[in-house]
Every structure is written in structure tokens, then in C-alpha cells.
Amino acid sequence: MTSQANPAAWAATRGSGPAAAAVRRAARITLVLGLAVAARWAATVTDLADGIVVGASFGSVLAVAALLSGWRPSKPHGRRLVSEAAVGLAGGMALLALALATRWPGPWLPFDPAPSFVPWAAVTILVATAEEVVLRGALFGALADAAGWIAALLGTLVLFALLHVPLY
């Protein structure tokens, strides 16, 4: 049987099937992610803008990239919604409490707390959420559709690690 007799095989060889579309979607997401990281790096090393502005811009670009890629949030219901929201809120509050505790003035810190804690916290929440959405939402889904969940796990793991290489 030739590939012309099997429409699915023929489409896959010509790049018009669902797997090929998933590969293209993953490539677009990765390209936008790379451009966003490069722009963040350039803005940081050249002191183009304040860190809050750079972070907010970076998080916004990632969130828009995820939405434009076709990613949509799942809609948990009932107990799942309550438990997921409770875990997320508890984790977020613990991290904010830790950040506040390390910034509180006292003899244990050799510096005064930053006056811009609230903007910093807001940008941190935006960037962390956008990273999760673009990597573990949009990109993971596209890679899983194209090559399976193991490839998606490894690909997003590597990109997450590269995304967090220090900027200096």
C-alpha cells in the first residue's frame, strides 16, 4: 500500500497532518519564548528599563504568546477546583510571607527593605504564571501532540532550565 492510498500517512509526509501542525505550533511558541528571553536579557544588561518594567513586559509577552498559540485554561469543577485553588493560594502566600520576612527591617538584615515590594510581588506573580502557562500549558501540549508526553516533558524541562540561567 502506498502512502497515497493511506491519507493519514500521506498528510504526515507532506506536513499537513495534526502532528505537523503541532510541530509548527511548538516551533512558534519556542521562537517567541526565545525572542522574549533575548529581549529581556538585552533590556537587563543595557539598563534599558527598570526591573519591574522589564519583568512586566516579559510576563505579558509570554502570556500573550500562550493565548495566541491556542492555549486555553482548563475548567476544573467542584472539589478539584477548590483543592487546586487552595494549594495554589497556600503556596503563593507562603512564598510572599517568606519574601516579606526577608525584607522586614531588623538586625538580621544589613539593608533596608525595598520600597517597591507590592510591584515586585505583582510582577513575580505575573512572570511565574506566564512561564507556567507558556511552558507547561501551551508548549507542553504542542510537544505532546507532536512527539508524545516524554518528549514534551524533556523539552519543557530543558527550556525551563535555560530560561532560568542567570542574566549576568
CSV table of N, CA and C in Angstrom, one decimal:
chain,number,residue,atom,x,y,z
A,1,MET,N,0.8,-1.2,0.0
A,1,MET,CA,0.0,0.0,0.0
A,1,MET,C,0.9,1.2,0.0
A,2,THR,N,0.6,2.1,-0.9
A,2,THR,CA,1.4,3.4,-1.0
A,2,THR,C,0.9,4.4,0.0
A,3,SER,N,1.7,5.4,0.2
A,3,SER,CA,1.3,6.5,1.1
A,3,SER,C,0.1,7.2,0.6
A,4,GLN,N,-0.1,7.2,-0.8
A,4,GLN,CA,-1.2,7.9,-1.4
A,4,GLN,C,-2.5,7.2,-1.1
A,5,ALA,N,-2.5,5.9,-0.8
A,5,ALA,CA,-3.6,5.1,-0.5
A,5,ALA,C,-4.0,5.3,0.9
A,6,ASN,N,-3.1,5.7,1.8
A,6,ASN,CA,-3.4,6.0,3.2
A,6,ASN,C,-3.3,7.5,3.4
A,7,PRO,N,-4.5,8.2,3.5
A,7,PRO,CA,-4.5,9.6,3.6
A,7,PRO,C,-3.7,10.2,4.8
A,8,ALA,N,-3.8,9.5,6.0
A,8,ALA,CA,-3.1,9.9,7.2
A,8,ALA,C,-1.6,9.9,7.0
A,9,ALA,N,-1.1,8.8,6.4
A,9,ALA,CA,0.3,8.7,6.1
A,9,ALA,C,0.8,9.8,5.1
A,10,TRP,N,0.0,9.9,4.1
A,10,TRP,CA,0.3,10.9,3.0
A,10,TRP,C,0.3,12.3,3.6
A,11,ALA,N,-0.6,12.7,4.5
A,11,ALA,CA,-0.6,14.0,5.1
A,11,ALA,C,0.6,14.2,6.0
A,12,ALA,N,0.9,13.2,6.7
A,12,ALA,CA,2.1,13.3,7.6
A,12,ALA,C,3.4,13.5,6.9
A,13,THR,N,3.5,12.9,5.7
A,13,THR,CA,4.8,13.0,4.9
A,13,THR,C,4.8,14.4,4.3
A,14,ARG,N,3.7,15.0,4.1
A,14,ARG,CA,3.6,16.3,3.4
A,14,ARG,C,3.5,17.5,4.4
A,15,GLY,N,3.5,17.2,5.7
A,15,GLY,CA,3.5,18.2,6.7
A,15,GLY,C,2.1,18.9,6.9
A,16,SER,N,1.0,18.2,6.6
A,16,SER,CA,-0.3,18.8,6.7
A,16,SER,C,-1.2,18.1,7.7
A,17,GLY,N,-0.7,17.2,8.4
A,17,GLY,CA,-1.5,16.5,9.4
A,17,GLY,C,-1.4,17.1,10.8
A,18,PRO,N,-2.1,16.5,11.7
A,18,PRO,CA,-2.2,17.1,13.1
A,18,PRO,C,-0.8,17.1,13.8
A,19,ALA,N,0.0,16.1,13.5
A,19,ALA,CA,1.4,16.1,14.1
A,19,ALA,C,2.2,17.2,13.6
A,20,ALA,N,2.2,17.5,12.3
A,20,ALA,CA,2.9,18.5,11.6
A,20,ALA,C,2.4,19.9,12.2
A,21,ALA,N,1.1,20.1,12.3
A,21,ALA,CA,0.6,21.3,12.9
A,21,ALA,C,1.1,21.5,14.3
A,22,ALA,N,1.2,20.4,15.1
A,22,ALA,CA,1.6,20.6,16.5
A,22,ALA,C,3.1,20.9,16.5
A,23,VAL,N,3.9,20.4,15.5
A,23,VAL,CA,5.3,20.8,15.5
A,23,VAL,C,5.5,22.2,15.1
A,24,ARG,N,4.7,22.7,14.2
A,24,ARG,CA,4.8,24.1,13.8
A,24,ARG,C,4.3,25.0,15.0
A,25,ARG,N,3.3,24.6,15.7
A,25,ARG,CA,2.8,25.4,16.9
A,25,ARG,C,3.9,25.4,17.9
A,26,ALA,N,4.6,24.3,18.2
A,26,ALA,CA,5.6,24.2,19.2
A,26,ALA,C,6.8,25.1,18.8
A,27,ALA,N,7.1,25.1,17.5
A,27,ALA,CA,8.2,25.9,17.0
A,27,ALA,C,7.9,27.4,17.1
A,28,ARG,N,6.7,27.8,16.9
A,28,ARG,CA,6.3,29.2,17.0
A,28,ARG,C,6.4,29.6,18.5
A,29,ILE,N,5.9,28.8,19.4
A,29,ILE,CA,6.0,29.1,20.8
A,29,ILE,C,7.4,29.2,21.3
A,30,THR,N,8.2,28.3,20.8
A,30,THR,CA,9.7,28.3,21.2
A,30,THR,C,10.4,29.5,20.6
A,31,LEU,N,10.0,29.9,19.4
A,31,LEU,CA,10.6,31.1,18.8
A,31,LEU,C,10.2,32.4,19.6
A,32,VAL,N,9.0,32.5,19.9
A,32,VAL,CA,8.5,33.7,20.7
A,32,VAL,C,9.2,33.7,22.1
A,33,LEU,N,9.3,32.5,22.7
A,33,LEU,CA,9.9,32.4,24.0
A,33,LEU,C,11.4,32.8,23.9
A,34,GLY,N,12.1,32.4,22.9
A,34,GLY,CA,13.5,32.7,22.7
A,34,GLY,C,13.7,34.2,22.4
A,35,LEU,N,12.8,34.8,21.6
A,35,LEU,CA,12.8,36.3,21.4
A,35,LEU,C,12.5,37.1,22.7
A,36,ALA,N,11.6,36.6,23.5
A,36,ALA,CA,11.3,37.3,24.7
A,36,ALA,C,12.4,37.2,25.7
A,37,VAL,N,13.1,36.1,25.8
A,37,VAL,CA,14.2,35.9,26.6
A,37,VAL,C,15.4,36.8,26.2
A,38,ALA,N,15.6,36.8,24.9
A,38,ALA,CA,16.7,37.7,24.3
A,38,ALA,C,16.4,39.2,24.6
A,39,ALA,N,15.1,39.6,24.4
A,39,ALA,CA,14.8,41.0,24.7
A,39,ALA,C,14.9,41.3,26.2
A,40,ARG,N,14.5,40.4,27.0
A,40,ARG,CA,14.7,40.6,28.5
A,40,ARG,C,16.2,40.7,28.8
A,41,TRP,N,17.0,39.8,28.3
A,41,TRP,CA,18.4,39.9,28.5
A,41,TRP,C,19.0,41.2,28.1
A,42,ALA,N,18.7,41.7,26.8
A,42,ALA,CA,19.2,42.9,26.3
A,42,ALA,C,18.7,44.1,27.2
A,43,ALA,N,17.5,44.1,27.6
A,43,ALA,CA,17.0,45.2,28.4
A,43,ALA,C,17.7,45.2,29.8
A,44,THR,N,18.0,44.0,30.3
A,44,THR,CA,18.6,43.9,31.6
A,44,THR,C,20.1,44.4,31.6
A,45,VAL,N,20.8,43.9,30.6
A,45,VAL,CA,22.3,44.2,30.6
A,45,VAL,C,22.6,45.6,30.1
A,46,THR,N,21.6,46.2,29.4
A,46,THR,CA,21.8,47.6,29.0
A,46,THR,C,21.1,48.6,29.9
A,47,ASP,N,20.5,48.1,30.9
A,47,ASP,CA,19.7,49.0,31.8
A,47,ASP,C,18.7,49.9,31.1
A,48,LEU,N,18.1,49.2,30.1
A,48,LEU,CA,17.1,49.9,29.2
A,48,LEU,C,15.9,50.4,30.1
A,49,ALA,N,15.5,49.6,31.0
A,49,ALA,CA,14.4,50.0,31.8
A,49,ALA,C,14.5,49.4,33.2
A,50,ASP,N,13.7,49.8,34.1
A,50,ASP,CA,13.6,49.3,35.5
A,50,ASP,C,13.3,47.8,35.5
A,51,GLY,N,13.7,47.1,36.4
A,51,GLY,CA,13.5,45.7,36.5
A,51,GLY,C,12.0,45.3,36.6
A,52,ILE,N,11.2,46.2,37.2
A,52,ILE,CA,9.7,46.0,37.3
A,52,ILE,C,9.1,46.1,35.9
A,53,VAL,N,9.6,47.0,35.1
A,53,VAL,CA,9.0,47.2,33.7
A,53,VAL,C,9.5,46.1,32.8
A,54,VAL,N,10.7,45.7,33.0
A,54,VAL,CA,11.3,44.6,32.1
A,54,VAL,C,10.5,43.3,32.5
A,55,GLY,N,10.3,43.0,33.8
A,55,GLY,CA,9.6,41.8,34.2
A,55,GLY,C,8.2,41.8,33.8
A,56,ALA,N,7.5,42.9,33.9
A,56,ALA,CA,6.1,43.0,33.5
A,56,ALA,C,5.9,42.8,32.0
A,57,SER,N,6.9,43.4,31.2
A,57,SER,CA,6.8,43.3,29.8
A,57,SER,C,7.1,41.8,29.4
A,58,PHE,N,8.1,41.2,30.0
A,58,PHE,CA,8.4,39.8,29.7
A,58,PHE,C,7.2,38.9,30.1
A,59,GLY,N,6.6,39.0,31.2
A,59,GLY,CA,5.5,38.2,31.6
A,59,GLY,C,4.3,38.4,30.7
A,60,SER,N,4.1,39.7,30.3
A,60,SER,CA,2.9,39.9,29.3
A,60,SER,C,3.2,39.3,28.0
A,61,VAL,N,4.4,39.4,27.5
A,61,VAL,CA,4.7,38.7,26.2
A,61,VAL,C,4.5,37.2,26.3
A,62,LEU,N,4.9,36.6,27.3
A,62,LEU,CA,4.7,35.2,27.5
A,62,LEU,C,3.2,34.8,27.6
A,63,ALA,N,2.5,35.6,28.3
A,63,ALA,CA,1.0,35.3,28.4
A,63,ALA,C,0.3,35.4,27.1
A,64,VAL,N,0.6,36.5,26.4
A,64,VAL,CA,0.0,36.7,25.0
A,64,VAL,C,0.4,35.6,24.1
A,65,ALA,N,1.7,35.2,24.1
A,65,ALA,CA,2.2,34.1,23.3
A,65,ALA,C,1.4,32.8,23.5
A,66,ALA,N,1.1,32.5,24.8
A,66,ALA,CA,0.4,31.3,25.1
A,66,ALA,C,-1.0,31.4,24.6
A,67,LEU,N,-1.7,32.5,24.8
A,67,LEU,CA,-3.0,32.7,24.3
A,67,LEU,C,-3.1,32.6,22.8
A,68,LEU,N,-2.2,33.3,22.1
A,68,LEU,CA,-2.2,33.3,20.6
A,68,LEU,C,-1.9,31.9,20.1
A,69,SER,N,-1.2,31.1,20.8
A,69,SER,CA,-0.9,29.7,20.4
A,69,SER,C,-2.1,28.8,20.4
A,70,GLY,N,-3.2,29.3,21.0
A,70,GLY,CA,-4.4,28.4,21.1
A,70,GLY,C,-4.6,27.8,22.5
A,71,TRP,N,-3.7,28.1,23.4
A,71,TRP,CA,-3.8,27.5,24.8
A,71,TRP,C,-5.0,28.2,25.4
A,72,ARG,N,-5.8,27.3,26.1
A,72,ARG,CA,-6.9,27.8,26.9
A,72,ARG,C,-6.9,27.1,28.3
A,73,PRO,N,-7.2,27.8,29.3
A,73,PRO,CA,-7.1,27.1,30.7
A,73,PRO,C,-8.2,26.1,30.8
A,74,SER,N,-7.9,25.0,31.5
A,74,SER,CA,-8.9,24.0,31.8
A,74,SER,C,-9.9,24.6,32.8
A,75,LYS,N,-11.0,24.0,32.9
A,75,LYS,CA,-12.0,24.5,33.8
A,75,LYS,C,-12.4,23.4,34.8
A,76,PRO,N,-11.6,23.3,35.9
A,76,PRO,CA,-11.9,22.3,36.9
A,76,PRO,C,-13.2,22.7,37.6
A,77,HIS,N,-13.9,21.6,38.1
A,77,HIS,CA,-15.2,21.8,38.8
A,77,HIS,C,-15.2,21.2,40.2
A,78,GLY,N,-16.1,21.6,41.0
A,78,GLY,CA,-16.3,21.0,42.3
A,78,GLY,C,-15.1,21.0,43.2
A,79,ARG,N,-14.8,19.8,43.8
A,79,ARG,CA,-13.8,19.7,44.8
A,79,ARG,C,-12.4,19.9,44.1
A,80,ARG,N,-12.3,19.5,42.9
A,80,ARG,CA,-11.0,19.7,42.2
A,80,ARG,C,-10.6,21.2,42.1
A,81,LEU,N,-11.6,22.0,41.8
A,81,LEU,CA,-11.4,23.5,41.7
A,81,LEU,C,-11.0,24.0,43.1
A,82,VAL,N,-11.7,23.6,44.1
A,82,VAL,CA,-11.4,24.1,45.5
A,82,VAL,C,-10.0,23.6,45.9
A,83,SER,N,-9.7,22.4,45.7
A,83,SER,CA,-8.4,21.9,46.2
A,83,SER,C,-7.3,22.5,45.4
A,84,GLU,N,-7.4,22.7,44.1
A,84,GLU,CA,-6.3,23.3,43.3
A,84,GLU,C,-6.2,24.8,43.7
A,85,ALA,N,-7.2,25.5,43.9
A,85,ALA,CA,-7.2,26.9,44.3
A,85,ALA,C,-6.5,27.0,45.7
A,86,ALA,N,-6.9,26.1,46.6
A,86,ALA,CA,-6.4,26.2,47.9
A,86,ALA,C,-4.9,25.9,47.9
A,87,VAL,N,-4.4,24.9,47.2
A,87,VAL,CA,-3.0,24.6,47.1
A,87,VAL,C,-2.2,25.8,46.5
A,88,GLY,N,-2.7,26.3,45.4
A,88,GLY,CA,-2.1,27.5,44.8
A,88,GLY,C,-2.0,28.7,45.7
A,89,LEU,N,-3.1,29.0,46.3
A,89,LEU,CA,-3.1,30.2,47.2
A,89,LEU,C,-2.2,29.9,48.4
A,90,ALA,N,-2.2,28.7,49.0
A,90,ALA,CA,-1.3,28.5,50.1
A,90,ALA,C,0.1,28.6,49.7
A,91,GLY,N,0.5,28.0,48.6
A,91,GLY,CA,1.9,28.1,48.1
A,91,GLY,C,2.3,29.6,47.8
A,92,GLY,N,1.4,30.3,47.2
A,92,GLY,CA,1.7,31.7,46.9
A,92,GLY,C,1.8,32.5,48.1
A,93,MET,N,0.9,32.3,49.1
A,93,MET,CA,1.0,33.1,50.4
A,93,MET,C,2.3,32.7,51.1
A,94,ALA,N,2.7,31.5,51.1
A,94,ALA,CA,3.9,31.1,51.8
A,94,ALA,C,5.1,31.7,51.2
A,95,LEU,N,5.2,31.8,49.9
A,95,LEU,CA,6.3,32.5,49.2
A,95,LEU,C,6.3,34.0,49.5
A,96,LEU,N,5.1,34.6,49.4
A,96,LEU,CA,5.1,36.0,49.7
A,96,LEU,C,5.4,36.3,51.2
A,97,ALA,N,5.0,35.4,52.1
A,97,ALA,CA,5.4,35.6,53.5
A,97,ALA,C,6.9,35.5,53.7
A,98,LEU,N,7.5,34.5,53.0
A,98,LEU,CA,9.0,34.4,53.0
A,98,LEU,C,9.7,35.6,52.5
A,99,ALA,N,9.2,36.1,51.4
A,99,ALA,CA,9.8,37.3,50.8
A,99,ALA,C,9.6,38.5,51.7
A,100,LEU,N,8.5,38.6,52.3
A,100,LEU,CA,8.3,39.7,53.3
A,100,LEU,C,9.2,39.6,54.5
A,101,ALA,N,9.3,38.4,55.0
A,101,ALA,CA,10.2,38.1,56.2
A,101,ALA,C,11.6,38.5,55.9
A,102,THR,N,12.1,38.2,54.7
A,102,THR,CA,13.5,38.5,54.4
A,102,THR,C,13.7,40.0,54.1
A,103,ARG,N,12.6,40.8,53.9
A,103,ARG,CA,12.7,42.2,53.6
A,103,ARG,C,12.4,43.1,54.8
A,104,TRP,N,11.9,42.5,55.9
A,104,TRP,CA,11.5,43.2,57.0
A,104,TRP,C,12.7,43.8,57.7
A,105,PRO,N,12.7,45.1,58.1
A,105,PRO,CA,13.9,45.7,58.7
A,105,PRO,C,14.1,45.1,60.1
A,106,GLY,N,15.4,44.9,60.3
A,106,GLY,CA,15.7,44.3,61.6
A,106,GLY,C,17.2,44.1,61.7
A,107,PRO,N,17.7,43.6,62.8
A,107,PRO,CA,19.2,43.5,63.0
A,107,PRO,C,19.7,42.3,62.1
A,108,TRP,N,18.9,41.4,61.6
A,108,TRP,CA,19.4,40.3,60.9
A,108,TRP,C,19.6,40.6,59.4
A,109,LEU,N,19.2,41.8,58.9
A,109,LEU,CA,19.5,42.2,57.5
A,109,LEU,C,20.4,43.4,57.5
A,110,PRO,N,21.4,43.4,56.6
A,110,PRO,CA,22.3,44.5,56.5
A,110,PRO,C,21.8,45.6,55.6
A,111,PHE,N,20.5,45.5,55.2
A,111,PHE,CA,19.9,46.5,54.3
A,111,PHE,C,18.5,46.8,54.6
A,112,ASP,N,18.0,47.9,54.1
A,112,ASP,CA,16.5,48.2,54.3
A,112,ASP,C,15.7,47.5,53.3
A,113,PRO,N,14.5,47.2,53.6
A,113,PRO,CA,13.6,46.6,52.6
A,113,PRO,C,13.3,47.5,51.4
A,114,ALA,N,13.1,46.8,50.3
A,114,ALA,CA,12.8,47.6,49.1
A,114,ALA,C,11.5,48.3,49.2
A,115,PRO,N,11.3,49.5,48.8
A,115,PRO,CA,10.1,50.2,48.9
A,115,PRO,C,9.0,49.7,47.9
A,116,SER,N,9.5,49.0,46.9
A,116,SER,CA,8.6,48.6,45.8
A,116,SER,C,8.2,47.1,46.0
A,117,PHE,N,7.9,46.7,47.2
A,117,PHE,CA,7.5,45.3,47.4
A,117,PHE,C,6.3,44.9,46.6
A,118,VAL,N,5.2,45.7,46.7
A,118,VAL,CA,4.0,45.3,46.0
A,118,VAL,C,4.1,45.2,44.5
A,119,PRO,N,4.8,46.2,43.8
A,119,PRO,CA,5.0,46.0,42.4
A,119,PRO,C,5.9,44.7,42.1
A,120,TRP,N,6.9,44.5,42.9
A,120,TRP,CA,7.7,43.3,42.7
A,120,TRP,C,6.9,42.1,42.9
A,121,ALA,N,6.1,42.0,43.9
A,121,ALA,CA,5.2,40.8,44.1
A,121,ALA,C,4.3,40.6,42.9
A,122,ALA,N,3.7,41.7,42.4
A,122,ALA,CA,2.8,41.6,41.3
A,122,ALA,C,3.5,41.1,40.0
A,123,VAL,N,4.7,41.6,39.8
A,123,VAL,CA,5.4,41.2,38.6
A,123,VAL,C,5.9,39.7,38.7
A,124,THR,N,6.3,39.4,39.9
A,124,THR,CA,6.7,38.0,40.2
A,124,THR,C,5.6,37.0,39.9
A,125,ILE,N,4.4,37.4,40.4
A,125,ILE,CA,3.2,36.5,40.1
A,125,ILE,C,2.9,36.4,38.7
A,126,LEU,N,3.0,37.6,38.0
A,126,LEU,CA,2.7,37.6,36.5
A,126,LEU,C,3.7,36.7,35.8
A,127,VAL,N,5.0,36.9,36.0
A,127,VAL,CA,6.0,36.2,35.3
A,127,VAL,C,5.9,34.7,35.6
A,128,ALA,N,5.8,34.3,36.9
A,128,ALA,CA,5.7,32.9,37.2
A,128,ALA,C,4.5,32.2,36.6
A,129,THR,N,3.4,32.9,36.6
A,129,THR,CA,2.2,32.4,36.0
A,129,THR,C,2.3,32.3,34.5
A,130,ALA,N,2.9,33.3,33.9
A,130,ALA,CA,3.1,33.3,32.4
A,130,ALA,C,4.1,32.2,32.0
A,131,GLU,N,5.1,32.0,32.8
A,131,GLU,CA,6.1,30.9,32.4
A,131,GLU,C,5.4,29.6,32.5
A,132,GLU,N,4.6,29.3,33.5
A,132,GLU,CA,3.9,28.1,33.7
A,132,GLU,C,3.0,27.9,32.5
A,133,VAL,N,2.2,28.9,32.2
A,133,VAL,CA,1.2,28.8,31.1
A,133,VAL,C,1.9,28.5,29.8
A,134,VAL,N,3.0,29.2,29.5
A,134,VAL,CA,3.6,29.1,28.1
A,134,VAL,C,4.4,27.7,28.1
A,135,LEU,N,5.1,27.4,29.1
A,135,LEU,CA,5.9,26.1,29.1
A,135,LEU,C,5.0,24.9,29.4
A,136,ARG,N,4.3,24.9,30.5
A,136,ARG,CA,3.6,23.7,30.8
A,136,ARG,C,2.2,23.6,30.3
A,137,GLY,N,1.8,24.7,29.8
A,137,GLY,CA,0.4,24.7,29.1
A,137,GLY,C,0.6,24.6,27.6
A,138,ALA,N,0.9,25.7,27.0
A,138,ALA,CA,0.9,25.8,25.5
A,138,ALA,C,2.0,24.9,24.9
A,139,LEU,N,3.3,25.0,25.3
A,139,LEU,CA,4.3,24.3,24.7
A,139,LEU,C,4.3,22.8,25.0
A,140,PHE,N,4.0,22.5,26.3
A,140,PHE,CA,3.9,21.0,26.6
A,140,PHE,C,2.8,20.4,25.8
A,141,GLY,N,1.7,21.0,25.7
A,141,GLY,CA,0.6,20.5,24.9
A,141,GLY,C,1.0,20.3,23.4
A,142,ALA,N,1.6,21.3,22.8
A,142,ALA,CA,2.0,21.1,21.4
A,142,ALA,C,3.1,20.0,21.2
A,143,LEU,N,4.1,20.0,22.1
A,143,LEU,CA,5.1,18.9,22.0
A,143,LEU,C,4.5,17.6,22.3
A,144,ALA,N,3.6,17.4,23.2
A,144,ALA,CA,2.9,16.1,23.5
A,144,ALA,C,2.1,15.7,22.3
A,145,ASP,N,1.4,16.6,21.6
A,145,ASP,CA,0.7,16.3,20.4
A,145,ASP,C,1.6,15.8,19.3
A,146,ALA,N,2.8,16.5,19.2
A,146,ALA,CA,3.7,16.2,18.1
A,146,ALA,C,4.6,15.0,18.4
A,147,ALA,N,5.1,14.8,19.6
A,147,ALA,CA,6.0,13.7,19.8
A,147,ALA,C,5.8,12.9,21.1
A,148,GLY,N,4.7,13.1,21.8
A,148,GLY,CA,4.5,12.3,23.0
A,148,GLY,C,4.8,13.0,24.3
A,149,TRP,N,4.3,12.5,25.4
A,149,TRP,CA,4.5,13.3,26.6
A,149,TRP,C,5.9,13.2,27.2
A,150,ILE,N,6.7,12.2,26.8
A,150,ILE,CA,8.1,12.1,27.3
A,150,ILE,C,8.9,13.2,26.7
A,151,ALA,N,8.7,13.4,25.3
A,151,ALA,CA,9.4,14.4,24.6
A,151,ALA,C,9.0,15.8,25.1
A,152,ALA,N,7.7,15.9,25.4
A,152,ALA,CA,7.2,17.2,25.9
A,152,ALA,C,7.8,17.5,27.3
A,153,LEU,N,7.8,16.5,28.1
A,153,LEU,CA,8.4,16.7,29.5
A,153,LEU,C,9.9,17.1,29.4
A,154,LEU,N,10.6,16.4,28.6
A,154,LEU,CA,12.1,16.7,28.4
A,154,LEU,C,12.3,18.1,27.8
A,155,GLY,N,11.5,18.4,26.7
A,155,GLY,CA,11.7,19.6,26.0
A,155,GLY,C,11.4,20.8,26.9
A,156,THR,N,10.3,20.8,27.7
A,156,THR,CA,9.9,21.9,28.5
A,156,THR,C,10.9,22.0,29.7
A,157,LEU,N,11.3,20.8,30.2
A,157,LEU,CA,12.3,20.8,31.3
A,157,LEU,C,13.6,21.6,30.9
A,158,VAL,N,14.1,21.2,29.7
A,158,VAL,CA,15.3,21.9,29.2
A,158,VAL,C,15.1,23.4,29.0
A,159,LEU,N,14.0,23.8,28.4
A,159,LEU,CA,13.7,25.2,28.2
A,159,LEU,C,13.5,25.9,29.5
A,160,PHE,N,12.9,25.3,30.5
A,160,PHE,CA,12.7,25.9,31.8
A,160,PHE,C,14.1,26.2,32.4
A,161,ALA,N,14.9,25.2,32.3
A,161,ALA,CA,16.3,25.4,32.9
A,161,ALA,C,17.0,26.5,32.2
A,162,LEU,N,17.0,26.5,30.9
A,162,LEU,CA,17.6,27.6,30.1
A,162,LEU,C,17.1,29.0,30.4
A,163,LEU,N,15.8,29.0,30.6
A,163,LEU,CA,15.1,30.3,30.9
A,163,LEU,C,15.6,30.9,32.2
A,164,HIS,N,16.0,30.0,33.1
A,164,HIS,CA,16.5,30.5,34.4
A,164,HIS,C,18.0,30.5,34.6
A,165,VAL,N,18.7,30.5,33.5
A,165,VAL,CA,20.1,30.8,33.6
A,165,VAL,C,20.3,32.2,34.0
A,166,PRO,N,21.2,32.5,35.0
A,166,PRO,CA,21.3,33.9,35.4
A,166,PRO,C,21.6,34.8,34.2
A,167,LEU,N,21.2,36.1,34.3
A,167,LEU,CA,21.4,37.1,33.3
A,167,LEU,C,22.7,37.8,33.3
A,168,TYR,N,23.5,37.4,34.3
A,168,TYR,CA,24.8,38.1,34.4
A,168,TYR,C,25.9,37.2,34.0
